[in-house]
Short mmCIF file of C-alpha atoms in Angstrom, two decimals:
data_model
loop_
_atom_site.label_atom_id
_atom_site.label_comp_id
_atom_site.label_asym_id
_atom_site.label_seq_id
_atom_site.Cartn_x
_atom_site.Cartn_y
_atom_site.Cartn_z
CA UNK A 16 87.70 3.14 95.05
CA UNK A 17 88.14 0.56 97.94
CA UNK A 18 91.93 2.37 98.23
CA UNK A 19 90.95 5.39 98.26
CA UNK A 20 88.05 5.08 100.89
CA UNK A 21 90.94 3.17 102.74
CA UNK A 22 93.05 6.09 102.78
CA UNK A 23 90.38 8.37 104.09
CA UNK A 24 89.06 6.28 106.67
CA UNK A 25 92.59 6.19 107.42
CA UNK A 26 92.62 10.04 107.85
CA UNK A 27 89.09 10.23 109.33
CA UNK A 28 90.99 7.88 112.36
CA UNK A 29 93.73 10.48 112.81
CA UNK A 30 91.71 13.06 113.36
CA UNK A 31 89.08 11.91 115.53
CA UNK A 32 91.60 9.58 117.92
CA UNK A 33 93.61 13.69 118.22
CA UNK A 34 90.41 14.57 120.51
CA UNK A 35 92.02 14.48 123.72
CA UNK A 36 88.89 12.99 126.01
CA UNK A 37 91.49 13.39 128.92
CA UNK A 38 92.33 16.76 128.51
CA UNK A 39 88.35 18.35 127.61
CA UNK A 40 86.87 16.62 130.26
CA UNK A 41 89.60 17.58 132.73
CA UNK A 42 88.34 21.09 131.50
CA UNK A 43 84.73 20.18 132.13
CA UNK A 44 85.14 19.76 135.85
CA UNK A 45 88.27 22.50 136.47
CA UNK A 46 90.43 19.97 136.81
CA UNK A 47 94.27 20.60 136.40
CA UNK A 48 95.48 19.83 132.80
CA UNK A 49 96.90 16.05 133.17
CA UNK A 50 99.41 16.68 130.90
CA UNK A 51 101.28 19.06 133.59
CA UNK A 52 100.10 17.07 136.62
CA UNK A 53 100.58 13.28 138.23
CA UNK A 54 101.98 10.79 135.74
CA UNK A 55 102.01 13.87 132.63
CA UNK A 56 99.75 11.10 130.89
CA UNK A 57 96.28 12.36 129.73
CA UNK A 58 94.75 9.26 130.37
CA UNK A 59 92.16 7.24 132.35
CA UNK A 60 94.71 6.68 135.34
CA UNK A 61 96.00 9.98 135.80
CA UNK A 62 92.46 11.21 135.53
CA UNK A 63 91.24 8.90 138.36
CA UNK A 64 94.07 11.00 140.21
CA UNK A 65 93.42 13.91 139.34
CA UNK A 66 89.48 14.03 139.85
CA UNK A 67 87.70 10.41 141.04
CA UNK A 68 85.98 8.34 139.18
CA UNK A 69 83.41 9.98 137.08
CA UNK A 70 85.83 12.06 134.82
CA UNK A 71 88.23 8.91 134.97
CA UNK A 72 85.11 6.85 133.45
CA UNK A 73 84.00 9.53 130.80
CA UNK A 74 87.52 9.25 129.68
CA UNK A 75 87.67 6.17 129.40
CA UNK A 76 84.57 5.90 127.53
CA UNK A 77 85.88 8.61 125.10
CA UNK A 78 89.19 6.75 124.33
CA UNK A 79 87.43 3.67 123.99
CA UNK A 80 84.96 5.15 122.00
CA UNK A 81 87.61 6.88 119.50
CA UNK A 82 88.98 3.16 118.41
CA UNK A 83 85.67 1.93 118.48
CA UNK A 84 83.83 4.22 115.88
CA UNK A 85 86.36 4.63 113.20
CA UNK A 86 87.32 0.76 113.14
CA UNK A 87 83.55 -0.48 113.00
CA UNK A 88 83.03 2.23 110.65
CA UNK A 89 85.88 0.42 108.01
CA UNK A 90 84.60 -2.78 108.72
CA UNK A 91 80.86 -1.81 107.76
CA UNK A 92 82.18 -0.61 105.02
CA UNK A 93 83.66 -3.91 104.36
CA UNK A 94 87.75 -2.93 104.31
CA UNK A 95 90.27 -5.99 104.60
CA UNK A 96 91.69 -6.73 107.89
CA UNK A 97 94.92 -4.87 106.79
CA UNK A 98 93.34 -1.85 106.08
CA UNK A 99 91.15 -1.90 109.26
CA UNK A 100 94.34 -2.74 111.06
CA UNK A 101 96.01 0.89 109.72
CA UNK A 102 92.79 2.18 110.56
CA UNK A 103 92.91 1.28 114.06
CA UNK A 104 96.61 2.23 114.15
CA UNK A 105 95.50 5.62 112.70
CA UNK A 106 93.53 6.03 115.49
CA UNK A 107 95.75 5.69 118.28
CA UNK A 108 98.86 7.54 116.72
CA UNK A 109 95.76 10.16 116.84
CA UNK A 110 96.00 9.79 120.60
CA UNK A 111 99.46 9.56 120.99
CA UNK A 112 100.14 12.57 118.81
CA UNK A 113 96.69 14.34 118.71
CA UNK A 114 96.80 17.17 116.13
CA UNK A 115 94.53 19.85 118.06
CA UNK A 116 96.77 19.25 121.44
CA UNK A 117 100.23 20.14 120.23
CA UNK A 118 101.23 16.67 119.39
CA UNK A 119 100.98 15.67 123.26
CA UNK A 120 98.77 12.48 124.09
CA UNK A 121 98.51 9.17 125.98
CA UNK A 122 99.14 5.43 125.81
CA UNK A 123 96.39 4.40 123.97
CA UNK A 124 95.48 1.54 125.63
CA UNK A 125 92.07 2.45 126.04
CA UNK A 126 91.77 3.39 121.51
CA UNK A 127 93.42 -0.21 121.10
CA UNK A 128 91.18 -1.66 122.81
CA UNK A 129 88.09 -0.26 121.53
CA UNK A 130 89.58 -0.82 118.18
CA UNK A 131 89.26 -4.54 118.74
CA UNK A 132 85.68 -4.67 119.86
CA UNK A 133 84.01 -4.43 116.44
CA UNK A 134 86.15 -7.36 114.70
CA UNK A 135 86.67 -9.50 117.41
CA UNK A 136 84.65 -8.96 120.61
CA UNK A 137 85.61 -12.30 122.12
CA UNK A 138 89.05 -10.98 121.76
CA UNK A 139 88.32 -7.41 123.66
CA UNK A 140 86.86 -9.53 126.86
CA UNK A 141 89.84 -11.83 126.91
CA UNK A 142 92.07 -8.56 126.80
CA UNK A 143 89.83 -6.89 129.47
CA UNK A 144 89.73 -10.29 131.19
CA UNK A 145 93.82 -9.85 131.34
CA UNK A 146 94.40 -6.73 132.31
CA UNK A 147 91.92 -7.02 135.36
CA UNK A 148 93.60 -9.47 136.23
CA UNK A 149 97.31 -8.54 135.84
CA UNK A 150 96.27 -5.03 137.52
CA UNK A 151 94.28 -6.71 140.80
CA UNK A 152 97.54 -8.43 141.27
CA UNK A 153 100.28 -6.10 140.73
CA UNK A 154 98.09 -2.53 141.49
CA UNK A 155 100.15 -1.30 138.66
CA UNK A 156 98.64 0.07 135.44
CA UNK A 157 101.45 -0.05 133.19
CA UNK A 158 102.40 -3.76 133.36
CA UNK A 159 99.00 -4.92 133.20
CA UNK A 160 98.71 -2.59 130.00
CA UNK A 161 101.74 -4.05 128.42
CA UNK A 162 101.50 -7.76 129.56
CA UNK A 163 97.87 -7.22 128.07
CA UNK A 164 98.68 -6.24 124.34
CA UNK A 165 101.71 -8.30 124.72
CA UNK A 166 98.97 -11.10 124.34
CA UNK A 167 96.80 -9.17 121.82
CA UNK A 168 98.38 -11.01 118.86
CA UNK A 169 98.03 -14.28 120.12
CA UNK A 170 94.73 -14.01 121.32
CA UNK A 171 93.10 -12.78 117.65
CA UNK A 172 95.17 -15.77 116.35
CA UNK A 173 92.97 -18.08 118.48
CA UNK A 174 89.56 -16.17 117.83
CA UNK A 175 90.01 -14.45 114.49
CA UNK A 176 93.48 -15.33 112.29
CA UNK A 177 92.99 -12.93 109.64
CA UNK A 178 93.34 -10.05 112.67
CA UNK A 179 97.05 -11.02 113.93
CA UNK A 180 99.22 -8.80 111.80
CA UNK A 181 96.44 -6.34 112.82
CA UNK A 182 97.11 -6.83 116.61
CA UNK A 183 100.71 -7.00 116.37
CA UNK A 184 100.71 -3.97 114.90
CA UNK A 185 98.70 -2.07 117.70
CA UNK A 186 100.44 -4.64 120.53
CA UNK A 187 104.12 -3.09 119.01
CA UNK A 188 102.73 0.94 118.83
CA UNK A 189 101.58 0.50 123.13
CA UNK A 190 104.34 -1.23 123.65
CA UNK A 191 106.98 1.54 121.99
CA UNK A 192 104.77 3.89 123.62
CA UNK A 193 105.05 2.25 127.48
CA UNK A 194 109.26 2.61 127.02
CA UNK A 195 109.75 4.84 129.52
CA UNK A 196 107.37 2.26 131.67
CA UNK A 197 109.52 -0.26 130.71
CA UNK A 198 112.61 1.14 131.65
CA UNK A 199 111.30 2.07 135.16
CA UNK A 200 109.62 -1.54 135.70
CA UNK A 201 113.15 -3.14 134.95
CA UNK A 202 114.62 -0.72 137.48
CA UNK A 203 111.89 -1.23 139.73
CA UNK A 204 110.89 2.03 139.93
CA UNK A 205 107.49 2.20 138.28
CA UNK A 206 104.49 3.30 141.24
CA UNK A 207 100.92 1.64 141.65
CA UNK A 208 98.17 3.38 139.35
CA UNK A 209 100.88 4.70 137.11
CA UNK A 210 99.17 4.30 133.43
#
């Protein structure tokens, strides 16, 4: 029983982290699609670029929200860390590769980290805590992102153990996602506000 409710909570994460809060609300206010404009990235950032900071913040929301529900959903239910872990992974491979929006998504950043806020909220303001900071110093999105789950693991060691593998899971999904960031932050080519 506790598998199978596993598996569909598993599913149930998919599916709702493949809504694409970037790309409907970019429809909302006739904005361009951000998959074919700035960064290509339909996330918060490239939002902010594309139309201020009200769509930028209701996408945010959204991709915060889309961790959010289906993880605290699993752990009401009262799932093991592993299985909220997958759960939460679900969820942002949902954003990455959202089913209704041909496979094209973001980062995740933004589903990670509302994944984290029902089992560990100390955790989600030290990683919010972290990224402000990494961004008001360097301006650019990216590294703060990955310097930010790069600590993920370590910091649900020090508030919740149980939650590492969890976080190292998500921490090694952003960071294969960023690659392309990577690249162009070794070659110092990566531009401020660049998600």
């Amino acid at each position: 029983m506790t598998s199978a409710l596993g598996l569909l909570m598993i599913l149930v994460a998919y599916l709702f982290g493949s809504i694409s809060s970037a790309v409907l609300i970019c429809r909302v206010f006739g904005l361009d699609d951000p998959r074919l404009r700035g960064s290509g990235n339909p996330g918060t950032t490239n939002v902010y670029r594309l139309g201020g900071p009200l769509p930028a913040g209701l996408t945010l929301l959204f991709d915060v929200l889309k961790g959010m529900i289906p993880v605290w959903s699993a752990y009401f239910l009262g799932l093991s860390p592993m299985v909220l872990g997958l759960v939460a992974v679900a969820a942002c491979l949902g954003h990455i590769y959202p089913l209704y929006f041909h496979f094209q998504g973001g980062k995740a950043v933004a589903t990670a980290l509302g994944a984290m806020f029902p089992v560990a909220f100390e955790m989600a303001l030290m990683l919010i805590a972290t990224w402000i900071v990494v961004f008001w110093v360097s301006r650019v999105s990216s590294l703060a992102a990955l310097i930010t789950v790069s600590l993920a693991p370590l910091y649900a060691y020090l508030v919740k153990p149980q939650y590492t593998v969890p976080a190292f899971m998500l921490s090694a999904l952003i960071i294969w996602r960023h690659r392309a960031n990577i690249v162009r932050l070794w070659q110092g080519k990566e531009s401020g506000f660049r998600s």
